[in-house]
CSV table of C-alpha atoms in Angstrom, one decimal:
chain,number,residue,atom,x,y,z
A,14,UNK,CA,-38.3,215.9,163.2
A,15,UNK,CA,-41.9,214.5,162.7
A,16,UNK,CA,-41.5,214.0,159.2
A,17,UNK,CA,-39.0,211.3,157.8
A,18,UNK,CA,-39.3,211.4,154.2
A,19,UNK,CA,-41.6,212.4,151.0
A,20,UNK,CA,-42.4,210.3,148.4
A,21,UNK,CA,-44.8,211.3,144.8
A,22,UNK,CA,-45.6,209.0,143.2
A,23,UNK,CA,-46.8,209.7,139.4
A,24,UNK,CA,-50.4,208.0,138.4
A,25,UNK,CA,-48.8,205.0,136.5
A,26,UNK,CA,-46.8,204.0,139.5
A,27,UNK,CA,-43.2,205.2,139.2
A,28,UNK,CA,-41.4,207.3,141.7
A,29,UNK,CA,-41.3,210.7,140.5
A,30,UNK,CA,-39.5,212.2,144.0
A,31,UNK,CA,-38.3,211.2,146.9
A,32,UNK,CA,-36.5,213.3,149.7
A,33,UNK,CA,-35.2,211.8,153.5
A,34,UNK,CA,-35.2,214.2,155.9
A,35,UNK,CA,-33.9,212.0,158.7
A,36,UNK,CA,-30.4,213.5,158.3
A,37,UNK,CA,-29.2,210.3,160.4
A,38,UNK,CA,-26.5,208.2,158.6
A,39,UNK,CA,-28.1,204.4,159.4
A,40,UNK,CA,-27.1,201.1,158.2
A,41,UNK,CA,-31.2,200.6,157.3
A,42,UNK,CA,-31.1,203.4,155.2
A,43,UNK,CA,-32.7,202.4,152.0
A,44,UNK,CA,-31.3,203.3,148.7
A,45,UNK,CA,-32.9,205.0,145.6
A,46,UNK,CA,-33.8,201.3,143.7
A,47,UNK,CA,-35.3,200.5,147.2
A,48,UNK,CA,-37.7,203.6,147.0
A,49,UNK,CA,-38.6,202.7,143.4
A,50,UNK,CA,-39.7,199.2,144.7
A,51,UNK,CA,-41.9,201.3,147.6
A,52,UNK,CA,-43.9,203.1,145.8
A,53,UNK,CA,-45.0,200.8,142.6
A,54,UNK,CA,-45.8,198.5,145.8
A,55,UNK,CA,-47.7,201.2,147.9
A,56,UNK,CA,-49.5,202.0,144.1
A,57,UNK,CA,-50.4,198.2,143.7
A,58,UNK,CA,-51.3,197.9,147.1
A,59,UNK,CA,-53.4,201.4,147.2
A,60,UNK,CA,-55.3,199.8,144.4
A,61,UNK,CA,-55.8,196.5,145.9
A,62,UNK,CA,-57.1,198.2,149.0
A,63,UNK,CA,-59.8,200.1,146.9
A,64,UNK,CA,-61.3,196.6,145.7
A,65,UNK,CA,-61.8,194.7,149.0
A,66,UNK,CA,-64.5,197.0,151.2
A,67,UNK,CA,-66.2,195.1,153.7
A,68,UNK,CA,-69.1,193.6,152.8
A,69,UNK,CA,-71.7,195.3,155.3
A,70,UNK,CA,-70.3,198.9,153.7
A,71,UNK,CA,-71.3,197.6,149.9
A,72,UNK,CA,-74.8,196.3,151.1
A,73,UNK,CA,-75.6,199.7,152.9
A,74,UNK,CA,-73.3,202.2,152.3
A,75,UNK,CA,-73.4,204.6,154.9
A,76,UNK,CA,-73.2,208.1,154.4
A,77,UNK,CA,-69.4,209.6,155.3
A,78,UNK,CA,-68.2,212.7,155.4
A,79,UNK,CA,-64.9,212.9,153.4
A,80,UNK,CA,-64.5,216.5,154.6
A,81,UNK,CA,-60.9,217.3,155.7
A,82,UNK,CA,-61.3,220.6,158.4
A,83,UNK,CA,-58.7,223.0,157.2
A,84,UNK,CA,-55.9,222.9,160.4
A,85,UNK,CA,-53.9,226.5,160.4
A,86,UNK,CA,-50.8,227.3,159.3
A,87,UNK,CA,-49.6,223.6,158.6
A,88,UNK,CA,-45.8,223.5,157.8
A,89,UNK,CA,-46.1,227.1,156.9
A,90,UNK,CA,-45.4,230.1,159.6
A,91,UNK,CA,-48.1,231.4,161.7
A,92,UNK,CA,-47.9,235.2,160.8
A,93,UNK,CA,-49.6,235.8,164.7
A,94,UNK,CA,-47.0,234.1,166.0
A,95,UNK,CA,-45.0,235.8,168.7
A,96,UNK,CA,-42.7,232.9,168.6
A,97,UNK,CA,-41.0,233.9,165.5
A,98,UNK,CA,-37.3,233.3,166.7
A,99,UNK,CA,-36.9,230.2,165.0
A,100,UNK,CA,-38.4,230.9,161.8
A,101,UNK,CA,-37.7,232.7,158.7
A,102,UNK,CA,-39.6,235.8,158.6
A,103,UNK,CA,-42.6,236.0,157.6
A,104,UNK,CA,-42.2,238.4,154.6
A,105,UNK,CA,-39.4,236.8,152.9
A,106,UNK,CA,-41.5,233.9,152.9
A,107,UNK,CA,-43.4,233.5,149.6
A,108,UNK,CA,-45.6,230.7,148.1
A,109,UNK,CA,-45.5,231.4,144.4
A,110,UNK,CA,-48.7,232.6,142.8
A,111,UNK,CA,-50.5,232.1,146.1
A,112,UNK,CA,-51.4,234.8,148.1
A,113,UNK,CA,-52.0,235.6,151.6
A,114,UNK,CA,-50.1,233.6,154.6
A,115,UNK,CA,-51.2,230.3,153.8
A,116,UNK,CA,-52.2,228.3,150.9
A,117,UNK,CA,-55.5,227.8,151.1
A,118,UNK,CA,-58.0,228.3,154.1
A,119,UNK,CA,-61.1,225.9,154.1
A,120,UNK,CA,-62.4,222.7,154.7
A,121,UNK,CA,-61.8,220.6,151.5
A,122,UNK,CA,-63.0,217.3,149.9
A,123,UNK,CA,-60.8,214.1,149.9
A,124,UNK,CA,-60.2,212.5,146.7
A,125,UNK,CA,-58.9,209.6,148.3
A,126,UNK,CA,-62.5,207.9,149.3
A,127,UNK,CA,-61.5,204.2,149.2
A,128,UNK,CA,-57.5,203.6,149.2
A,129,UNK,CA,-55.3,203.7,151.6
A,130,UNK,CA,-55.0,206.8,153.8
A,131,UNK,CA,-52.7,206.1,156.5
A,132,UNK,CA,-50.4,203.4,157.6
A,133,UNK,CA,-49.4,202.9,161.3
A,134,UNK,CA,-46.7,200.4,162.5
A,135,UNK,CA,-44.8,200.5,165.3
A,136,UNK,CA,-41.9,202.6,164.5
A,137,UNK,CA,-43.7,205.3,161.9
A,138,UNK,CA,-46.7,206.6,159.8
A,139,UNK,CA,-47.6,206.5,156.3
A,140,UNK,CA,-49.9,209.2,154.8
A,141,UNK,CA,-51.3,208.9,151.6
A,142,UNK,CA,-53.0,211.7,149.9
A,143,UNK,CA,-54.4,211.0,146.3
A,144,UNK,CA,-54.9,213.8,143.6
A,145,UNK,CA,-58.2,213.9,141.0
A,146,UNK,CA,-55.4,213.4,138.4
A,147,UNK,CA,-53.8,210.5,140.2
A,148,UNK,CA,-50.9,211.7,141.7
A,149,UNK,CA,-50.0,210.4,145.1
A,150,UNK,CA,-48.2,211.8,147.6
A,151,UNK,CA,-46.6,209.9,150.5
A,152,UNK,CA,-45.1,211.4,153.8
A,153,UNK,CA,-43.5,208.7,156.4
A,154,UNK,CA,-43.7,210.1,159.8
A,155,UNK,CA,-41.1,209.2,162.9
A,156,UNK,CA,-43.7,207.7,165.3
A,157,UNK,CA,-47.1,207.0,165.7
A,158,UNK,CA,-49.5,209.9,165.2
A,159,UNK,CA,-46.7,212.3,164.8
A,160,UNK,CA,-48.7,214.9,163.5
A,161,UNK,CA,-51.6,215.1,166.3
A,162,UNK,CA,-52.8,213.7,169.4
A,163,UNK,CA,-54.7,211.0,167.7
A,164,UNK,CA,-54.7,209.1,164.1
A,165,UNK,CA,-57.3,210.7,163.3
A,166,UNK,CA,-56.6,214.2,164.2
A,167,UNK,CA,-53.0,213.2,162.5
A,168,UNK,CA,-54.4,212.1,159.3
A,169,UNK,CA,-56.5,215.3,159.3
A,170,UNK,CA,-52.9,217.4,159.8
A,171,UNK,CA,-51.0,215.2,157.2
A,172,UNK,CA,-53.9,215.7,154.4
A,173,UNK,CA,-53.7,219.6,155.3
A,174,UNK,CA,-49.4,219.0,155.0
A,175,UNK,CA,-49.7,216.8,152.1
A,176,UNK,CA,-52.1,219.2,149.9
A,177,UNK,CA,-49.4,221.8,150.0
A,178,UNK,CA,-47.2,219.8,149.2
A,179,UNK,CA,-49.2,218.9,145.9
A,180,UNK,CA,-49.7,223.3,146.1
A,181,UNK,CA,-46.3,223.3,146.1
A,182,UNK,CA,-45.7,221.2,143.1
A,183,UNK,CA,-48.2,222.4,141.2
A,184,UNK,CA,-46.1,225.7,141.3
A,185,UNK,CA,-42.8,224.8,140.9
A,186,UNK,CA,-43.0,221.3,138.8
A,187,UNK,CA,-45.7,222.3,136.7
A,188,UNK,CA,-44.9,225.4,135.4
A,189,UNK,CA,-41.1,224.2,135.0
A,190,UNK,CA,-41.1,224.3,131.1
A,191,UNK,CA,-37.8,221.8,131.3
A,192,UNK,CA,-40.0,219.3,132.9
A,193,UNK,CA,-41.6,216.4,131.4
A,194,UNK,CA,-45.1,214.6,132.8
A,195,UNK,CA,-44.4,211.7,134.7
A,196,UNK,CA,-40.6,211.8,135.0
A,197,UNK,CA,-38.8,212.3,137.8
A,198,UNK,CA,-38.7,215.7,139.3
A,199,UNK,CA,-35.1,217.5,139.7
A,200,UNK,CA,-36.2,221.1,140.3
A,201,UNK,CA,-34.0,223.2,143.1
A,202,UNK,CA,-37.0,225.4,144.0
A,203,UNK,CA,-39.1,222.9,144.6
A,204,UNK,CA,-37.1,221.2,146.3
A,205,UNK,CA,-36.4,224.3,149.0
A,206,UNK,CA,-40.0,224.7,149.5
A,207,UNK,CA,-41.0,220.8,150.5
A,208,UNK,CA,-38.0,221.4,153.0
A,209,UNK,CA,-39.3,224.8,154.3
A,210,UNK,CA,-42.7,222.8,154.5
A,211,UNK,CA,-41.2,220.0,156.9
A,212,UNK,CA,-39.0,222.3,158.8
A,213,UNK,CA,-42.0,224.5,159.6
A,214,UNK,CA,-44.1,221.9,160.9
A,215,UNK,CA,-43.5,221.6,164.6
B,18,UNK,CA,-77.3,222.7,111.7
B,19,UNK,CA,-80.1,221.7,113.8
B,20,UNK,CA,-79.8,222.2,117.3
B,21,UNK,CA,-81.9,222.9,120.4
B,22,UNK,CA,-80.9,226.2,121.6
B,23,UNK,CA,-82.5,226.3,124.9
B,24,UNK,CA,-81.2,229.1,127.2
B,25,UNK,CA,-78.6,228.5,129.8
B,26,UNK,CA,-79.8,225.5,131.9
B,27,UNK,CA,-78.0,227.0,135.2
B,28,UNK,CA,-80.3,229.9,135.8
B,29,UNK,CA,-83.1,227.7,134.7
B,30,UNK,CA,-83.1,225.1,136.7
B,31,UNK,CA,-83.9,226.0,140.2
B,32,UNK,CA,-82.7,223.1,142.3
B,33,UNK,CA,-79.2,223.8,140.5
B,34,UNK,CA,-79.3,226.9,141.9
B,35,UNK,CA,-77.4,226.9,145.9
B,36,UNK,CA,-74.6,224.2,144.5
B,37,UNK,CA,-73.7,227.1,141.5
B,38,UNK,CA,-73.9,230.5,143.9
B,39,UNK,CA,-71.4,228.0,146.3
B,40,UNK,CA,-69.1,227.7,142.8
B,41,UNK,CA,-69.5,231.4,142.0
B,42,UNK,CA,-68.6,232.4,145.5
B,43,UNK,CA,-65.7,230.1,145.8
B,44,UNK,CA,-64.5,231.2,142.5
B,45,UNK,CA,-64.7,235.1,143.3
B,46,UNK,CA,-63.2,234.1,147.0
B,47,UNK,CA,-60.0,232.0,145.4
B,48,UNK,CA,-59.4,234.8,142.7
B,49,UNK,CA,-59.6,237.6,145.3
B,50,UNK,CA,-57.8,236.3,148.8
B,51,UNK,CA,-55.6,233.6,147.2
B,52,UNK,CA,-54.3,234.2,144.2
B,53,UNK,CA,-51.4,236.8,143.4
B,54,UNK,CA,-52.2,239.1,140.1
B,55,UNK,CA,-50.3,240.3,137.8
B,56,UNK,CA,-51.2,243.3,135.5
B,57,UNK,CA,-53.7,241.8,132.8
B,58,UNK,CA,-51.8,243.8,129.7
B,59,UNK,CA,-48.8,242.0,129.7
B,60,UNK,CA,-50.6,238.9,129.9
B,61,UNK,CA,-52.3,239.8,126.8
B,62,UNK,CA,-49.8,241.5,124.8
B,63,UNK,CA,-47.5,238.2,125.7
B,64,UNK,CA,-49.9,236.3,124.2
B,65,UNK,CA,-50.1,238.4,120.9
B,66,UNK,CA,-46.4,238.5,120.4
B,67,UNK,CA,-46.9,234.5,120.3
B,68,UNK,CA,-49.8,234.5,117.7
B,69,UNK,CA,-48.0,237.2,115.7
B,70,UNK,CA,-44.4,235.3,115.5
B,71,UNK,CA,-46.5,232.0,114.6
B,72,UNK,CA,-48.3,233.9,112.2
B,73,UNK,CA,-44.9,235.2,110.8
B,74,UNK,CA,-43.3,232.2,111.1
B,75,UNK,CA,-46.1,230.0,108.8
B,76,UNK,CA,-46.3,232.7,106.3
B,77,UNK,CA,-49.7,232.9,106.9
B,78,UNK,CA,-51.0,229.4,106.9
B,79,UNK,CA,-53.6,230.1,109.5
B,80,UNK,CA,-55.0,226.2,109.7
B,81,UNK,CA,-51.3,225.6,110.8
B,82,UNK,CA,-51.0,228.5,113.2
B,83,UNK,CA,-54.5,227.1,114.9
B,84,UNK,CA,-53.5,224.0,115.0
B,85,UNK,CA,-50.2,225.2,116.7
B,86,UNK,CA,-51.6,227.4,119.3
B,87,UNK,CA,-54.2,224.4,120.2
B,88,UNK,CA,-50.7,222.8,121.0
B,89,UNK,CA,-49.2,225.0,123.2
B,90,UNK,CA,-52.5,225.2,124.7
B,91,UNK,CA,-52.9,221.7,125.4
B,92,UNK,CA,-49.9,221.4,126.6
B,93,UNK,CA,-50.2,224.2,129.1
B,94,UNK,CA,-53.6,222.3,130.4
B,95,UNK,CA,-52.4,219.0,131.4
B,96,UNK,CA,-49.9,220.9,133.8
B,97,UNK,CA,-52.7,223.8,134.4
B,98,UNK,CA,-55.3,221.2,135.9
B,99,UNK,CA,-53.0,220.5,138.7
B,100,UNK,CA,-52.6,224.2,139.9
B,101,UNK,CA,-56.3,224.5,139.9
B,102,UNK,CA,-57.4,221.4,141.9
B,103,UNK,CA,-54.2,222.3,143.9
B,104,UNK,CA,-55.7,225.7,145.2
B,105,UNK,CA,-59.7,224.7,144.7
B,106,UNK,CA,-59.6,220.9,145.7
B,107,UNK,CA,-63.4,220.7,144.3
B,108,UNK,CA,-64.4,217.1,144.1
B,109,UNK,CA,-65.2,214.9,141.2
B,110,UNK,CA,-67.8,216.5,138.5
B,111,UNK,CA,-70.8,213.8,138.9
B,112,UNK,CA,-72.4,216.0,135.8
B,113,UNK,CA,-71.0,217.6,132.6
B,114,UNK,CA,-73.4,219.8,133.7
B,115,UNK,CA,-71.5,221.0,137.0
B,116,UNK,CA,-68.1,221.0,135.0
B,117,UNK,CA,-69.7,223.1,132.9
B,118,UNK,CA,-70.3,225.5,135.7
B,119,UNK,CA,-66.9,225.2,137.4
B,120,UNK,CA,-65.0,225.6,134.2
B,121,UNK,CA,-67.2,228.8,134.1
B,122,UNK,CA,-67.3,230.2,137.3
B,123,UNK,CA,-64.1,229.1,138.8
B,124,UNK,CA,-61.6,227.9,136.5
B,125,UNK,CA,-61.9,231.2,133.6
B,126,UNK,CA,-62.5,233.3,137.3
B,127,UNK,CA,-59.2,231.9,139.4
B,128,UNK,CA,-56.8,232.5,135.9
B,129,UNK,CA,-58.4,235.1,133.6
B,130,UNK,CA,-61.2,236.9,135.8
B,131,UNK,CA,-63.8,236.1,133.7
B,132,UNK,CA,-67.2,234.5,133.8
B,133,UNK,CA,-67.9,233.5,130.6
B,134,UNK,CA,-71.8,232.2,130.1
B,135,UNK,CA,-73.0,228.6,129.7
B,136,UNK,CA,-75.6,228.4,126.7
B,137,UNK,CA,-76.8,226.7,124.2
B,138,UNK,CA,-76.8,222.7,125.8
B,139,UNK,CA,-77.9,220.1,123.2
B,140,UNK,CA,-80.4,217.8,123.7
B,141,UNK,CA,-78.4,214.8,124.7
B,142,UNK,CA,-76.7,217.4,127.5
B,143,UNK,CA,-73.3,216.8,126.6
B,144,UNK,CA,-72.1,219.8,124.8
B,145,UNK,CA,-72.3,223.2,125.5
B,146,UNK,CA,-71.0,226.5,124.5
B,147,UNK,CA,-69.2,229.0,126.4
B,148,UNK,CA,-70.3,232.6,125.3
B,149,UNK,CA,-67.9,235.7,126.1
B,150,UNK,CA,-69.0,239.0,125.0
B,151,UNK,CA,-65.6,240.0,123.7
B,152,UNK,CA,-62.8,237.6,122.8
B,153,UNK,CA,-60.9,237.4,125.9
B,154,UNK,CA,-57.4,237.2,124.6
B,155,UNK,CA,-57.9,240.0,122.1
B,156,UNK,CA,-57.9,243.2,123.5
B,157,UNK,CA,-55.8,245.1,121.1
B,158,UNK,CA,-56.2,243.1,118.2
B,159,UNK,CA,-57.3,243.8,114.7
B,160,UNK,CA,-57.0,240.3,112.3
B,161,UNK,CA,-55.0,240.9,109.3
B,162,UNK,CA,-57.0,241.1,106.2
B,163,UNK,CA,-56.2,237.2,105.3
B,164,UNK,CA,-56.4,235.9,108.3
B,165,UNK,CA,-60.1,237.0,109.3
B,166,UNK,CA,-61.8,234.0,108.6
B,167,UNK,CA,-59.3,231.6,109.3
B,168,UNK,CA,-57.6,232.6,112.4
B,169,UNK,CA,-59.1,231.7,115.9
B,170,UNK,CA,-56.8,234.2,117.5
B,171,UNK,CA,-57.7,232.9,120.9
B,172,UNK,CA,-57.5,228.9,120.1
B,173,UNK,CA,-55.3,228.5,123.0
B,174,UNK,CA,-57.8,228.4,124.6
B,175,UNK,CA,-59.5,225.4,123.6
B,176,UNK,CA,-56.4,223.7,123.9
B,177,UNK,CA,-56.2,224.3,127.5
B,178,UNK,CA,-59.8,223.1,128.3
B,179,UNK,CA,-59.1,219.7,125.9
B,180,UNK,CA,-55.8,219.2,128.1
B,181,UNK,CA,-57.5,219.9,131.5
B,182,UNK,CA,-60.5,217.9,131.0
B,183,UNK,CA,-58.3,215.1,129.6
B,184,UNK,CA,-56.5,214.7,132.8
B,185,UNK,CA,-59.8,214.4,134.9
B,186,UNK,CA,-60.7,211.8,132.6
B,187,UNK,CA,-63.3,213.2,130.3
B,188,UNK,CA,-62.4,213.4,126.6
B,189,UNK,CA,-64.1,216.6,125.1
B,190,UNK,CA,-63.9,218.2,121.4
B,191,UNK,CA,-63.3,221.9,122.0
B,192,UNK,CA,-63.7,224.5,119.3
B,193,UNK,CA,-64.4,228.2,118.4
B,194,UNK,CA,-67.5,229.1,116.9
B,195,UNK,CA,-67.7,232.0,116.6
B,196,UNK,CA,-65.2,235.5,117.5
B,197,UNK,CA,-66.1,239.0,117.8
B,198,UNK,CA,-62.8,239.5,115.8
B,199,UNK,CA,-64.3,237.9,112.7
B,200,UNK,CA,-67.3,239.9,113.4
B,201,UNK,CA,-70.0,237.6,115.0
B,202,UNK,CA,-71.9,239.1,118.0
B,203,UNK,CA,-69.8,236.7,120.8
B,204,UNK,CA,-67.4,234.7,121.1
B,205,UNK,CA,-67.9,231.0,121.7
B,206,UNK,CA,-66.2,227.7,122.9
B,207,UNK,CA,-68.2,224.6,122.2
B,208,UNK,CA,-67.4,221.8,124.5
B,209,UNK,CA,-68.6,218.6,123.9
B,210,UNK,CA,-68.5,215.6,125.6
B,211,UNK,CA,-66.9,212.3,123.6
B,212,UNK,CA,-66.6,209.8,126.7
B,213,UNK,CA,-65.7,209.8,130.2
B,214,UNK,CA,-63.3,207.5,130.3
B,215,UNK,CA,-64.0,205.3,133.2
B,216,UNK,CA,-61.1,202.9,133.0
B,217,UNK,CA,-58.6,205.9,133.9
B,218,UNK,CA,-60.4,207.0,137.0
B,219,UNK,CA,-57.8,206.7,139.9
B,220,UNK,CA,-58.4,203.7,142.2
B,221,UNK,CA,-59.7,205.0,145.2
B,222,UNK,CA,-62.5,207.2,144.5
B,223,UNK,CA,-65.5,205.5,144.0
């Protein structure tokens, strides 16, 4: 499994959600107060990050392109897909209030223009994708560039997985009328559909 | 009340013009390929049954039954913001200008199918109202005989723009001024601009 575990992190810093999907009983594992610590540290250190640039990028900043190419059928099933064997079918499969066979299908903007976007070490990944609203959403992958041949290519993939994943929470967590803002999220549904999101990525 | 009432600034101002046709067509686009309907009459007679209980419920006291529906409407926009940069993903508003425009041609197109018009900008640029030829809620509605000239039967509404903008930092005053339910020849939102609060801007974006 390329993905390890999902984290969101709410715009004040606390953990709003966390799921492992490394279904591997380790010694390392870290517990719930350990994941708390994570993410108030990856917010401090996200912020951090957006306040040092280097110093020829602030005397000429150079134009970049924050456009994130829209990669198909990211962690949801290819509908011209012979190879269908192994997933759920395609017709059962719905994604709330949006239609069609995946969630969106363009190019798209990052928010995410001076923090941290990804995080390699030697045993995994860290994506980060930031929200206009400041929501962040963190993904740990198993290895290096888990998600494509490169890091770049990978961070491309995990932006495309990641902005789902906020798709998907913008259905089932915001319209939940039981939840509050910035508390943690304990909502089956979604829930099911960030598993169905990891499972269907390859 | 003095105030400039120049025409809508959109159509007016040419080098606007390819950035708000790109808006329009990714509204239309969104609403038709990406979003799932739902028949438009329940929606609306949904929202009556709400307005009629509160109305019920206050005995009448329509200041109290705005001021209740701006509630549930601001409520429903903090939460409503995320589903719309969720499936739009449009970047950062450099202008109250190009909110103006996506709150028009996407946001009331992806969850109402509407357009409603951008007109009458002040001077200073920071407020403008949002004209709809009929009120938008209020297909099948007739105001009660007391409540015409009290009620905004659609102040949901500006609840849910206060609440939205709010969470992409820019603090607005939104209000009707006028309803084709009390009478007047449109109905309009004014939206005006208090601050954009710059301190709450998400590290990160620049």
């Amino acid at each position: 499994m390329s993905i390890e575990a999902i984290l969101i992190v709410n715009k004040s810093g606390g953990l709003i959600y966390h799921r492992d999907f490394n279904n591997k009983t380790s010694a390392t594992h870290l517990n719930g107060n350990d994941y708390l610590i994570l993410a108030s540290t990856v917010h401090s250190v996200f912020a951090i990050a957006s306040q040092v640039t280097p110093k020829a990028l602030k005397l000429s900043p150079p134009k970049i392109d924050f456009t994130i190419p829209y990669h198909p059928y990211v962690g949801v099933p290819n509908p011209n897909s012979s190879n269908t064997s192994n997933r759920r079918t395609v017709s059962s499969q719905k994604l709330g209030s949006f239609k069609g066979p995946d969630f969106f299908n363009g190019p798209f903007t990052s928010w995410n223009k001076s923090g941290i976007r990804q995080l390699i070490t030697d045993h995994f990944t860290m994506y980060i994708y930031q929200s206009l609203t400041g929501l962040k959403f963190v993904a740990l992958g198993s290895s290096v560039a888990v998600l494509g041949k490169n890091a770049a290519v990978s961070n491309e993939v995990a932006d495309n997985f990641l902005r789902k994943v906020y798709c998907v929470y913008s259905e089932y967590v915001m319209k939940d009328p039981f939840y509050s803002l910035e508390m943690p999220i304990k909502s089956k549904t979604f829930d099911q559909s960030v598993k169905s999101l990891v499972d269907n990525l390859l | 009340m003095p105030q400039s009432r120049s025409s809508s600034l959109s159509s007016s101002n040419p080098a606007n013009a390819p950035q708000v046709r790109h808006l329009k067509a990714l509204g239309d686009d969104t609403w038709k390929n990406k979003v799932e309907k739902v028949n438009a009459e329940f929606f609306h007679l949904t929202y009556g049954t709400i307005v009629a209980q509160l109305c019920e419920e206050y005995a009448g006291d329509y200041a109290r039954v705005n001021g209740e529906l701006f509630q549930i409407g601001y409520n429903l926009g903090v939460r409503l913001i995320e589903d719309f940069l969720a499936r739009t993903a449009l970047p950062r508003c450099d202008t109250f200008l190009k909110t103006s425009e996506v709150v028009s041609k996407c946001a009331f197109k992806i969850f109402l199918n509407l357009t409603p018009e951008v007109a009458h900008w002040n001077a200073a640029r920071d407020s403008f109202d949002l004209v709809f030829g009929e009120n938008p809620l209020a297909e099948h509605v007739e105001l009660p005989p007391g409540a015409s000239g009290q009620l905004w039967f659609s102040n949901v509404l500006c609840g849910v723009l206060r609440g939205a903008l709010e969470m992409v930092q820019l603090d607005c005053d939104v209000e009707f001024v006028s309803d084709t339910l009390r009478g007047d020849m449109s109905t309009d939102i004014r939206v005006k601009l208090n601050k954009v609060l710059r301190d709450e801007i998400p590290a990160g974006e620049d």
